[in-house]
mmCIF file of C-alpha atoms (C1' of nucleotides) in Angstrom:
data_model
loop_
_atom_site.group_PDB
_atom_site.id
_atom_site.type_symbol
_atom_site.label_atom_id
_atom_site.label_comp_id
_atom_site.label_asym_id
_atom_site.label_seq_id
_atom_site.Cartn_x
_atom_site.Cartn_y
_atom_site.Cartn_z
ATOM 1 C CA UNK A 1448 69.922 74.195 115.305
ATOM 2 C CA UNK A 1449 72.375 75.731 113.008
ATOM 3 C CA UNK A 1450 74.377 79.578 113.776
ATOM 4 C CA UNK A 1451 77.159 80.356 112.123
ATOM 5 C CA UNK A 1452 76.650 79.762 108.573
ATOM 6 C CA UNK A 1453 77.599 82.313 106.929
ATOM 7 C CA UNK A 1454 73.584 82.682 105.759
ATOM 8 C CA UNK A 1455 72.177 82.493 109.275
ATOM 9 C CA UNK A 1456 69.411 84.712 108.661
ATOM 10 C CA UNK A 1457 69.261 86.464 111.799
ATOM 11 C CA UNK A 1458 73.267 86.946 111.749
ATOM 12 C CA UNK A 1459 72.825 88.310 108.573
ATOM 13 C CA UNK A 1460 70.038 90.543 110.422
ATOM 14 C CA UNK A 1461 72.647 91.410 112.943
ATOM 15 C CA UNK A 1462 75.575 92.230 110.927
ATOM 16 C CA UNK A 1463 73.104 94.852 108.982
ATOM 17 C CA UNK A 1464 71.950 96.534 112.732
ATOM 18 C CA UNK A 1465 75.692 96.416 113.950
ATOM 19 C CA UNK A 1466 76.826 97.982 111.011
ATOM 20 C CA UNK A 1467 73.352 100.794 110.989
ATOM 21 C CA UNK A 1468 75.031 101.696 113.900
ATOM 22 C CA UNK A 1469 78.004 101.939 114.211
ATOM 23 C CA UNK A 1470 76.864 103.782 110.199
ATOM 24 C CA UNK A 1471 74.897 106.790 112.546
ATOM 25 C CA UNK A 1472 77.482 106.507 115.567
ATOM 26 C CA UNK A 1473 80.399 109.131 113.417
ATOM 27 C CA UNK A 1474 77.917 112.113 113.849
ATOM 28 C CA UNK A 1475 78.289 111.172 117.367
ATOM 29 C CA UNK A 1476 82.090 110.595 116.924
ATOM 30 C CA UNK A 1477 82.229 113.699 114.713
ATOM 31 C CA UNK A 1478 80.535 115.275 117.748
ATOM 32 C CA UNK A 1479 82.954 114.721 120.227
ATOM 33 C CA UNK A 1480 85.306 115.328 118.037
ATOM 34 C CA UNK A 1481 84.425 119.189 117.025
ATOM 35 C CA UNK A 1482 85.511 120.691 120.342
ATOM 36 C CA UNK A 1483 88.744 121.561 118.298
ATOM 37 C CA UNK A 1484 91.375 120.773 120.504
ATOM 38 C CA UNK A 1485 92.820 117.986 119.201
ATOM 39 C CA UNK A 1486 92.096 115.813 116.432
ATOM 40 C CA UNK A 1487 90.747 112.860 116.137
ATOM 41 C CA UNK A 1488 93.288 110.742 114.992
ATOM 42 C CA UNK A 1489 96.282 113.049 117.342
ATOM 43 C CA UNK A 1490 93.843 112.107 120.247
ATOM 44 C CA UNK A 1491 94.069 109.010 119.240
ATOM 45 C CA UNK A 1492 98.002 108.472 117.953
ATOM 46 C CA UNK A 1493 98.766 110.166 121.970
ATOM 47 C CA UNK A 1494 96.339 107.958 123.177
ATOM 48 C CA UNK A 1495 98.349 104.718 121.779
ATOM 49 C CA UNK A 1496 101.641 106.583 123.054
ATOM 50 C CA UNK A 1497 100.220 107.159 126.580
ATOM 51 C CA UNK A 1498 99.943 103.566 126.468
ATOM 52 C CA UNK A 1499 102.750 101.517 124.960
ATOM 53 C CA UNK A 1500 104.756 104.190 127.355
ATOM 54 C CA UNK A 1501 106.046 102.114 130.155
ATOM 55 C CA UNK A 1502 105.241 104.687 132.388
ATOM 56 C CA UNK A 1503 107.742 104.989 134.043
ATOM 57 C CA UNK A 1504 109.126 108.397 134.620
ATOM 58 C CA UNK A 1505 112.591 107.614 134.510
ATOM 59 C CA UNK A 1506 113.685 108.747 131.386
ATOM 60 C CA UNK A 1507 116.979 106.590 131.802
ATOM 61 C CA UNK A 1508 114.549 103.575 130.883
ATOM 62 C CA UNK A 1509 115.314 101.539 128.377
ATOM 63 C CA UNK A 1510 114.189 101.340 125.120
ATOM 64 C CA UNK A 1511 111.609 104.391 125.449
ATOM 65 C CA UNK A 1512 109.292 105.573 123.269
ATOM 66 C CA UNK A 1513 107.636 103.750 120.277
ATOM 67 C CA UNK A 1514 108.949 103.288 115.952
ATOM 68 C CA UNK A 1515 106.862 104.994 113.451
ATOM 69 C CA UNK A 1516 106.155 101.194 111.406
ATOM 70 C CA UNK A 1517 104.557 99.853 114.982
ATOM 71 C CA UNK A 1518 102.854 103.169 115.609
ATOM 72 C CA UNK A 1519 101.501 102.973 111.815
ATOM 73 C CA UNK A 1520 100.399 99.292 112.764
ATOM 74 C CA UNK A 1521 98.935 100.086 115.841
ATOM 75 C CA UNK A 1522 96.295 103.008 113.968
ATOM 76 C CA UNK A 1523 95.470 101.087 111.545
ATOM 77 C CA UNK A 1524 97.211 103.663 109.049
ATOM 78 C CA UNK A 1525 100.016 103.470 106.243
ATOM 79 C CA UNK A 1526 103.354 104.637 107.564
ATOM 80 C CA UNK A 1527 104.103 107.933 105.507
ATOM 81 C CA UNK A 1528 100.323 108.649 107.283
ATOM 82 C CA UNK A 1529 102.390 108.000 110.600
ATOM 83 C CA UNK A 1530 104.900 110.038 109.531
ATOM 84 C CA UNK A 1531 102.774 113.113 108.876
ATOM 85 C CA UNK A 1532 101.007 113.061 111.950
ATOM 86 C CA UNK A 1533 104.492 112.498 114.437
ATOM 87 C CA UNK A 1534 105.234 115.514 112.169
ATOM 88 C CA UNK A 1535 102.460 117.722 113.110
ATOM 89 C CA UNK A 1536 102.251 116.445 116.771
ATOM 90 C CA UNK A 1537 106.462 117.337 117.021
ATOM 91 C CA UNK A 1538 105.514 120.655 115.646
ATOM 92 C CA UNK A 1539 102.941 121.303 118.227
ATOM 93 C CA UNK A 1540 105.317 120.215 121.133
ATOM 94 C CA UNK A 1541 102.938 117.073 122.089
ATOM 95 C CA UNK A 1542 105.517 114.331 120.963
ATOM 96 C CA UNK A 1543 109.442 114.228 120.395
ATOM 97 C CA UNK A 1544 110.902 111.815 118.386
ATOM 98 C CA UNK A 1545 114.778 110.516 119.159
ATOM 99 C CA UNK A 1546 116.994 108.377 117.096
ATOM 100 C CA UNK A 1547 116.681 104.504 118.198
ATOM 101 C CA UNK A 1548 120.402 104.258 119.644
ATOM 102 C CA UNK A 1549 120.393 99.947 118.872
ATOM 103 C CA UNK A 1550 119.109 100.500 115.400
ATOM 104 C CA UNK A 1551 119.911 104.165 112.993
ATOM 105 C CA UNK A 1552 117.353 103.513 110.783
ATOM 106 C CA UNK A 1553 114.977 103.688 113.956
ATOM 107 C CA UNK A 1554 112.585 107.008 114.814
ATOM 108 C CA UNK A 1555 111.381 106.488 118.475
ATOM 109 C CA UNK A 1556 108.164 108.603 119.259
ATOM 110 C CA UNK A 1557 107.515 110.068 122.840
ATOM 111 C CA UNK A 1558 104.790 112.088 124.203
ATOM 112 C CA UNK A 1559 106.135 115.323 125.503
ATOM 113 C CA UNK A 1560 104.867 116.852 128.939
ATOM 114 C CA UNK A 1561 102.727 118.905 127.114
ATOM 115 C CA UNK A 1562 101.407 116.362 125.392
ATOM 116 C CA UNK A 1563 100.545 114.124 127.886
ATOM 117 C CA UNK A 1564 98.614 117.189 129.273
ATOM 118 C CA UNK A 1565 96.425 117.627 126.216
ATOM 119 C CA UNK A 1566 95.441 113.995 126.131
ATOM 120 C CA UNK A 1567 94.391 114.427 129.486
ATOM 121 C CA UNK A 1568 92.056 117.566 128.749
ATOM 122 C CA UNK A 1569 90.962 116.325 125.911
ATOM 123 C CA UNK A 1570 90.280 113.228 127.251
ATOM 124 C CA UNK A 1571 88.808 114.483 130.161
ATOM 125 C CA UNK A 1572 86.436 117.193 128.549
ATOM 126 C CA UNK A 1573 84.918 114.396 125.532
ATOM 127 C CA UNK A 1574 84.174 111.640 128.102
ATOM 128 C CA UNK A 1575 82.245 114.616 129.874
ATOM 129 C CA UNK A 1576 80.149 115.442 126.657
ATOM 130 C CA UNK A 1577 79.713 111.748 125.922
ATOM 131 C CA UNK A 1578 78.243 111.326 130.560
ATOM 132 C CA UNK A 1579 76.229 113.730 129.389
ATOM 133 C CA UNK A 1580 73.669 112.108 126.618
ATOM 134 C CA UNK A 1581 74.478 108.903 128.040
ATOM 135 C CA UNK A 1582 72.890 110.491 131.179
ATOM 136 C CA UNK A 1583 69.849 110.708 129.264
ATOM 137 C CA UNK A 1584 69.475 107.077 129.377
ATOM 138 C CA UNK A 1585 67.647 104.728 131.364
ATOM 139 C CA UNK A 1586 69.611 102.811 134.250
ATOM 140 C CA UNK A 1587 68.927 98.910 131.973
ATOM 141 C CA UNK A 1588 69.768 101.078 128.580
ATOM 142 C CA UNK A 1589 73.144 101.641 130.391
ATOM 143 C CA UNK A 1590 73.459 98.070 131.364
ATOM 144 C CA UNK A 1591 73.088 96.707 127.994
ATOM 145 C CA UNK A 1592 75.246 99.293 126.762
ATOM 146 C CA UNK A 1593 77.975 97.971 129.615
ATOM 147 C CA UNK A 1594 77.583 94.463 128.378
ATOM 148 C CA UNK A 1595 78.288 94.944 125.041
ATOM 149 C CA UNK A 1596 80.833 96.834 125.438
ATOM 150 C CA UNK A 1597 83.730 94.039 125.678
ATOM 151 C CA UNK A 1598 81.820 91.911 123.056
ATOM 152 C CA UNK A 1599 82.387 95.134 121.017
ATOM 153 C CA UNK A 1600 86.047 95.052 122.136
ATOM 154 C CA UNK A 1601 86.374 91.223 121.013
ATOM 155 C CA UNK A 1602 85.438 92.086 117.262
ATOM 156 C CA UNK A 1603 87.474 94.768 117.032
ATOM 157 C CA UNK A 1604 89.964 92.589 118.788
ATOM 158 C CA UNK A 1605 89.827 89.878 116.181
ATOM 159 C CA UNK A 1606 90.544 93.035 113.244
ATOM 160 C CA UNK A 1607 94.251 93.021 114.579
ATOM 161 C CA UNK A 1608 95.104 89.490 114.039
ATOM 162 C CA UNK B 143 71.187 106.375 144.888
ATOM 163 C CA UNK B 144 72.073 109.318 142.702
ATOM 164 C CA UNK B 145 72.789 108.723 139.135
ATOM 165 C CA UNK B 146 73.491 110.828 136.210
ATOM 166 C CA UNK B 147 75.093 113.220 137.712
ATOM 167 C CA UNK B 148 77.986 114.615 135.357
ATOM 168 C CA UNK B 149 80.623 113.801 137.420
ATOM 169 C CA UNK B 150 78.985 110.193 138.849
ATOM 170 C CA UNK B 151 81.564 108.003 138.568
ATOM 171 C CA UNK B 152 80.270 105.218 136.968
ATOM 172 C CA UNK B 153 78.598 107.284 134.159
ATOM 173 C CA UNK B 154 82.042 109.063 133.487
ATOM 174 C CA UNK B 155 82.978 105.447 132.767
ATOM 175 C CA UNK B 156 81.013 104.344 131.067
ATOM 176 C CA UNK B 157 81.219 107.229 128.566
ATOM 177 C CA UNK B 158 84.918 106.529 128.289
ATOM 178 C CA UNK B 159 84.531 102.830 127.451
ATOM 179 C CA UNK B 160 82.096 103.659 124.665
ATOM 180 C CA UNK B 161 84.226 106.736 123.617
ATOM 181 C CA UNK B 162 86.976 103.155 123.500
ATOM 182 C CA UNK B 163 85.414 101.248 121.495
ATOM 183 C CA UNK B 164 83.764 103.831 119.154
ATOM 184 C CA UNK B 165 87.088 104.719 118.476
ATOM 185 C CA UNK B 166 88.437 101.498 118.214
ATOM 186 C CA UNK B 167 84.633 100.153 115.294
ATOM 187 C CA UNK B 168 86.672 103.162 112.871
ATOM 188 C CA UNK B 169 89.227 100.503 111.596
ATOM 189 C CA UNK B 170 86.274 98.033 111.460
ATOM 190 C CA UNK B 171 83.567 100.371 109.826
ATOM 191 C CA UNK B 172 86.969 101.825 107.766
ATOM 192 C CA UNK B 173 88.037 97.484 106.737
ATOM 193 C CA UNK B 174 84.454 97.181 106.028
ATOM 194 C CA UNK B 175 84.003 100.041 103.274
ATOM 195 C CA UNK B 176 87.406 98.899 102.129
ATOM 196 C CA UNK B 177 86.299 97.114 99.151
ATOM 197 C CA UNK B 178 86.606 100.000 96.942
ATOM 198 C CA UNK B 179 82.923 99.457 95.335
ATOM 199 C CA UNK B 180 81.495 102.879 96.495
ATOM 200 C CA UNK B 181 82.677 105.206 99.099
ATOM 201 C CA UNK B 182 81.593 105.445 103.294
ATOM 202 C CA UNK B 183 79.935 108.702 102.169
ATOM 203 C CA UNK B 184 78.286 107.787 99.575
ATOM 204 C CA UNK B 185 76.910 104.488 100.743
ATOM 205 C CA UNK B 186 75.201 106.480 103.233
ATOM 206 C CA UNK B 187 74.057 109.087 101.049
ATOM 207 C CA UNK B 188 72.183 106.157 98.502
ATOM 208 C CA UNK B 189 70.957 104.825 101.307
ATOM 209 C CA UNK B 190 69.196 107.937 102.499
ATOM 210 C CA UNK B 191 67.203 108.307 99.741
ATOM 211 C CA UNK B 192 66.366 105.169 99.330
ATOM 212 C CA UNK B 193 64.639 105.434 103.008
ATOM 213 C CA UNK B 194 63.141 108.741 102.201
ATOM 214 C CA UNK B 195 61.810 108.080 99.063
ATOM 215 C CA UNK B 196 58.488 107.363 98.940
ATOM 216 C CA UNK B 197 59.350 103.540 97.511
ATOM 217 C CA UNK B 198 55.966 103.463 95.175
ATOM 218 C CA UNK B 199 57.615 102.846 91.700
ATOM 219 C CA UNK B 200 54.649 105.295 90.527
ATOM 220 C CA UNK B 201 57.253 107.614 89.105
ATOM 221 C CA UNK B 202 53.834 110.138 89.207
ATOM 222 C CA UNK B 203 53.810 110.503 92.769
ATOM 223 C CA UNK B 204 53.815 113.747 94.475
ATOM 224 C CA UNK B 205 57.518 115.429 94.976
ATOM 225 C CA UNK B 206 59.360 112.522 94.691
ATOM 226 C CA UNK B 207 63.001 113.182 95.286
ATOM 227 C CA UNK B 208 64.879 115.143 98.197
ATOM 228 C CA UNK B 209 65.782 118.429 98.331
ATOM 229 C CA UNK B 210 69.078 118.783 99.421
ATOM 230 C CA UNK B 211 69.294 120.689 102.057
ATOM 231 C CA UNK B 212 66.994 117.870 103.721
ATOM 232 C CA UNK B 213 70.261 115.249 102.627
ATOM 233 C CA UNK B 214 73.139 117.765 104.085
ATOM 234 C CA UNK B 215 70.457 117.601 107.473
ATOM 235 C CA UNK B 216 70.099 113.867 107.089
ATOM 236 C CA UNK B 217 73.552 113.356 106.549
ATOM 237 C CA UNK B 218 74.882 115.747 109.365
ATOM 238 C CA UNK B 219 77.287 117.917 106.417
ATOM 239 C CA UNK B 220 76.600 121.397 105.574
ATOM 240 C CA UNK B 221 75.047 122.299 102.202
ATOM 241 C CA UNK B 222 77.974 122.534 100.082
ATOM 242 C CA UNK B 223 79.420 119.150 101.155
ATOM 243 C CA UNK B 224 76.117 117.380 100.146
ATOM 244 C CA UNK B 225 75.936 119.208 97.009
ATOM 245 C CA UNK B 226 80.115 117.907 96.528
ATOM 246 C CA UNK B 227 78.230 114.505 96.898
ATOM 247 C CA UNK B 228 74.986 114.256 95.297
ATOM 248 C CA UNK B 229 77.028 115.679 91.927
ATOM 249 C CA UNK B 230 80.059 112.869 92.301
ATOM 250 C CA UNK B 231 76.600 110.089 91.866
ATOM 251 C CA UNK B 232 74.939 112.150 89.443
ATOM 252 C CA UNK B 233 78.200 112.049 87.012
ATOM 253 C CA UNK B 234 78.361 108.020 88.506
ATOM 254 C CA UNK B 235 74.713 107.544 87.353
ATOM 255 C CA UNK B 236 73.439 106.788 90.060
ATOM 256 C CA UNK B 237 71.085 109.180 91.281
ATOM 257 C CA UNK B 238 69.183 112.504 89.231
ATOM 258 C CA UNK B 239 68.687 115.896 90.128
ATOM 259 C CA UNK B 240 65.320 117.921 88.822
ATOM 260 C CA UNK B 241 64.608 121.056 89.754
ATOM 261 C CA UNK B 242 61.270 121.175 91.897
ATOM 262 C CA UNK B 243 58.595 122.231 89.837
ATOM 263 C CA UNK B 244 56.751 124.017 93.421
ATOM 264 C CA UNK B 245 59.500 126.239 93.838
ATOM 265 C CA UNK B 246 61.746 126.651 91.616
ATOM 266 C CA UNK B 247 65.355 127.587 93.720
ATOM 267 C CA UNK B 248 64.762 123.381 94.822
ATOM 268 C CA UNK B 249 66.261 120.860 93.423
ATOM 269 C CA UNK B 250 65.259 116.938 94.343
ATOM 270 C CA UNK B 251 67.245 114.627 94.049
ATOM 271 C CA UNK B 252 66.244 111.048 93.478
ATOM 272 C CA UNK B 253 67.965 107.548 93.036
ATOM 273 C CA UNK B 254 68.298 106.045 89.379
ATOM 274 C CA UNK B 255 68.122 102.072 89.117
ATOM 275 C CA UNK B 256 71.628 101.829 88.924
ATOM 276 C CA UNK B 257 71.459 104.152 91.910
ATOM 277 C CA UNK B 258 69.183 101.213 93.771
ATOM 278 C CA UNK B 259 70.523 98.202 92.289
ATOM 279 C CA UNK B 260 73.774 100.063 94.114
ATOM 280 C CA UNK B 261 73.053 99.986 97.240
ATOM 281 C CA UNK B 262 71.710 96.810 97.395
ATOM 282 C CA UNK B 263 74.724 95.480 96.032
ATOM 283 C CA UNK B 264 77.034 97.149 98.666
ATOM 284 C CA UNK B 265 75.117 96.843 102.077
ATOM 285 C CA UNK B 266 74.891 93.128 100.950
ATOM 286 C CA UNK B 267 78.926 92.497 100.671
ATOM 287 C CA UNK B 268 79.693 94.141 103.611
ATOM 288 C CA UNK B 269 76.274 92.544 106.163
ATOM 289 C CA UNK B 270 78.032 89.827 104.341
ATOM 290 C CA UNK B 271 81.865 90.647 105.882
ATOM 291 C CA UNK B 272 79.967 91.043 108.778
ATOM 292 C CA UNK B 273 78.383 88.616 108.964
ATOM 293 C CA UNK B 274 81.690 86.610 109.087
ATOM 294 C CA UNK B 275 83.089 88.964 111.512
ATOM 295 C CA UNK B 276 80.274 88.481 114.079
ATOM 296 C CA UNK B 277 80.204 84.797 113.184
ATOM 297 C CA UNK B 278 83.143 84.228 115.656
ATOM 298 C CA UNK B 279 81.277 85.392 118.648
ATOM 299 C CA UNK B 280 79.347 83.257 121.113
ATOM 300 C CA UNK B 281 75.590 83.157 121.360
ATOM 301 C CA UNK B 282 75.667 85.471 124.584
ATOM 302 C CA UNK B 283 78.135 87.589 123.293
ATOM 303 C CA UNK B 284 75.516 87.761 120.088
ATOM 304 C CA UNK B 285 72.775 88.282 122.703
ATOM 305 C CA UNK B 286 74.134 91.750 123.926
ATOM 306 C CA UNK B 287 75.504 93.218 121.168
ATOM 307 C CA UNK B 288 71.507 92.902 119.962
ATOM 308 C CA UNK B 289 70.589 93.907 123.247
ATOM 309 C CA UNK B 290 72.702 96.702 123.131
ATOM 310 C CA UNK B 291 71.870 98.270 119.412
ATOM 311 C CA UNK B 292 68.710 99.958 120.005
ATOM 312 C CA UNK B 293 70.151 101.520 122.917
ATOM 313 C CA UNK B 294 73.420 103.014 120.168
ATOM 314 C CA UNK B 295 70.399 103.857 118.256
ATOM 315 C CA UNK B 296 68.624 105.904 120.927
ATOM 316 C CA UNK B 297 72.184 107.664 121.806
ATOM 317 C CA UNK B 298 72.085 108.102 118.041
ATOM 318 C CA UNK B 299 68.724 109.181 117.817
ATOM 319 C CA UNK B 300 69.190 111.990 120.648
ATOM 320 C CA UNK B 301 71.659 113.498 118.064
ATOM 321 C CA UNK B 302 69.420 114.805 115.852
ATOM 322 C CA UNK B 303 67.408 117.852 117.930
ATOM 323 C "C1'" DC C 1359 135.425 91.950 103.272
ATOM 324 C "C1'" DG C 1360 131.713 93.729 99.275
ATOM 325 C "C1'" DA C 1361 127.749 92.840 96.518
ATOM 326 C "C1'" DT C 1362 123.372 92.061 97.608
ATOM 327 C "C1'" DC C 1363 119.030 92.357 99.499
ATOM 328 C "C1'" DA C 1364 115.076 93.698 103.436
ATOM 329 C "C1'" DT C 1365 113.843 96.960 106.389
ATOM 330 C "C1'" DA C 1366 112.855 102.361 108.235
ATOM 331 C "C1'" DG C 1367 111.595 106.086 107.243
ATOM 332 C "C1'" DT C 1368 110.365 110.557 104.922
ATOM 333 C "C1'" DT C 1369 109.862 113.003 100.640
ATOM 334 C "C1'" DA C 1370 106.149 113.528 96.375
ATOM 335 C "C1'" DG C 1371 102.323 113.972 94.804
ATOM 336 C "C1'" DG C 1372 97.428 112.910 94.618
ATOM 337 C "C1'" DT C 1373 91.877 111.855 96.481
ATOM 338 C "C1'" DA C 1374 88.194 111.783 99.983
ATOM 339 C "C1'" DG C 1375 85.516 114.912 102.425
ATOM 340 C "C1'" DC C 1376 84.191 118.231 105.033
ATOM 341 C "C1'" DC C 1377 85.065 123.016 106.034
ATOM 342 C "C1'" DT C 1378 83.189 128.890 105.552
ATOM 343 C "C1'" DA C 1379 82.997 133.056 102.901
ATOM 344 C "C1'" DA C 1380 81.056 134.446 98.865
ATOM 345 C "C1'" DC C 1381 77.522 134.045 94.500
ATOM 346 C "C1'" DA C 1382 72.998 133.544 92.301
ATOM 347 C "C1'" DG C 1383 68.727 132.826 91.192
ATOM 348 C "C1'" DT C 1384 63.641 132.795 93.736
ATOM 349 C "C1'" DT C 1385 60.328 133.929 97.040
ATOM 350 C "C1'" DA C 1386 57.684 136.225 100.477
ATOM 351 C "C1'" DG C 1387 56.335 140.543 102.803
ATOM 352 C "C1'" DG C 1388 55.907 145.389 104.230
ATOM 353 C "C1'" DC D 650 58.260 147.019 94.033
ATOM 354 C "C1'" DC D 651 62.125 146.641 97.114
ATOM 355 C "C1'" DT D 652 64.384 144.293 100.779
ATOM 356 C "C1'" DA D 653 64.850 140.878 103.045
ATOM 357 C "C1'" DA D 654 64.253 135.561 103.657
ATOM 358 C "C1'" DC D 655 66.125 130.958 101.337
ATOM 359 C "C1'" DT D 656 67.721 127.687 98.340
ATOM 360 C "C1'" DG D 657 71.457 125.309 96.374
ATOM 361 C "C1'" DT D 658 76.208 125.998 93.216
ATOM 362 C "C1'" DT D 659 81.198 128.056 93.778
ATOM 363 C "C1'" DA D 660 85.719 128.601 94.785
ATOM 364 C "C1'" DG D 661 89.505 127.617 98.028
ATOM 365 C "C1'" DG D 662 91.276 125.648 101.693
ATOM 366 C "C1'" DC D 663 92.101 121.804 105.676
ATOM 367 C "C1'" DT D 664 92.990 117.039 108.068
ATOM 368 C "C1'" DA D 665 94.156 112.813 107.217
ATOM 369 C "C1'" DC D 666 94.451 109.105 104.245
ATOM 370 C "C1'" DC D 667 97.146 106.531 100.055
ATOM 371 C "C1'" DT D 668 101.110 105.149 96.379
ATOM 372 C "C1'" DA D 669 105.292 105.084 94.590
ATOM 373 C "C1'" DA D 670 109.683 106.896 94.954
ATOM 374 C "C1'" DC D 671 113.649 107.925 97.231
ATOM 375 C "C1'" DT D 672 117.167 107.804 101.302
ATOM 376 C "C1'" DA D 673 120.122 105.085 104.544
ATOM 377 C "C1'" DT D 674 120.396 101.605 108.023
ATOM 378 C "C1'" DG D 675 121.279 96.706 108.596
ATOM 379 C "C1'" DA D 676 121.723 92.235 107.366
ATOM 380 C "C1'" DT D 677 123.394 88.131 104.576
ATOM 381 C "C1'" DC D 678 126.328 85.084 101.920
ATOM 382 C "C1'" DG D 679 129.340 83.930 98.657
#
DNA sequence: CGATCATAGTTAGGTAGCCTAACAGTTAGG
DNA sequence: CCTAACTGTTAGGCTACCTAACTATGATCG
């Protein structure tokens, strides 16, 4: 049995259905992001900064913060777009820009305390809304969804390359 | 055993993981839409028009086309946003606006031949790219994904209410 | 060493897609 | 009729992205 052929009908059908599911999910994401406290783009960046941070409360830890170019790469946007968002976060008091001691061209971006709190609160609220939606599913449905999430994660990971 | 409680830890974790998957999928969607021939919003609208059409080649069929308000509702946007997109599609020769004979306030939007062709070609290309990505998955992964798509469909359907 | 080239980020200007508010025309009800 | 409700467009504004051009620093090499 031949699989993985580019023209395999089953594969194309799966591709179509997955695209369709993602397309409709846009509305879901929009609904979740409509709570206003933080835009999707800003929450994404804050979360990324949080994950990238060594999470050491020790402020003397080496090379803290993430460089602008790295942020852009992580978020899949161009550097000027990242700069723009960073400036907004900075003005909102959620992030800080500091010069990189080892390279004066570079800029290190870190979360502030307020940024950390904002990310936690925004995620909590969105997760609660999503949990409410998921609560109407059957146990089998939830199991199927849970089983697919790692797969979707692998799909998304292939894009990094 | 209590399930579906808003504070159920498993449910919240699933919500978090699903949100995370959707968040990352944005890049995937962006990649798919980057082929340039048609924006995501425009393709969505064209596809909606295609699905809503009676699909009768007979141009004398009753009440052809979709009203602007209905389009907006189907796409989850406000009426002015729909109008804006429709005008763009019209200018591109992909859609047509006609007065509704039974209500002079209303406008009926239909696909042109070019619009139909554009939707087919854009979908084909995107599906092929997606199929290429999916082809690197294992059979088990594809099965898990396929099993979850109806669930995601149900989740998205709950938003219509 | 110093000219040159590469790299990091910002600034400037533009586009797409969404929104609300205000408007014009049409229909329906009291 | 005349007012209230509805349909769609116009006007103006916002966010988030982009490319191109610029500044400043670092790295290479003759």
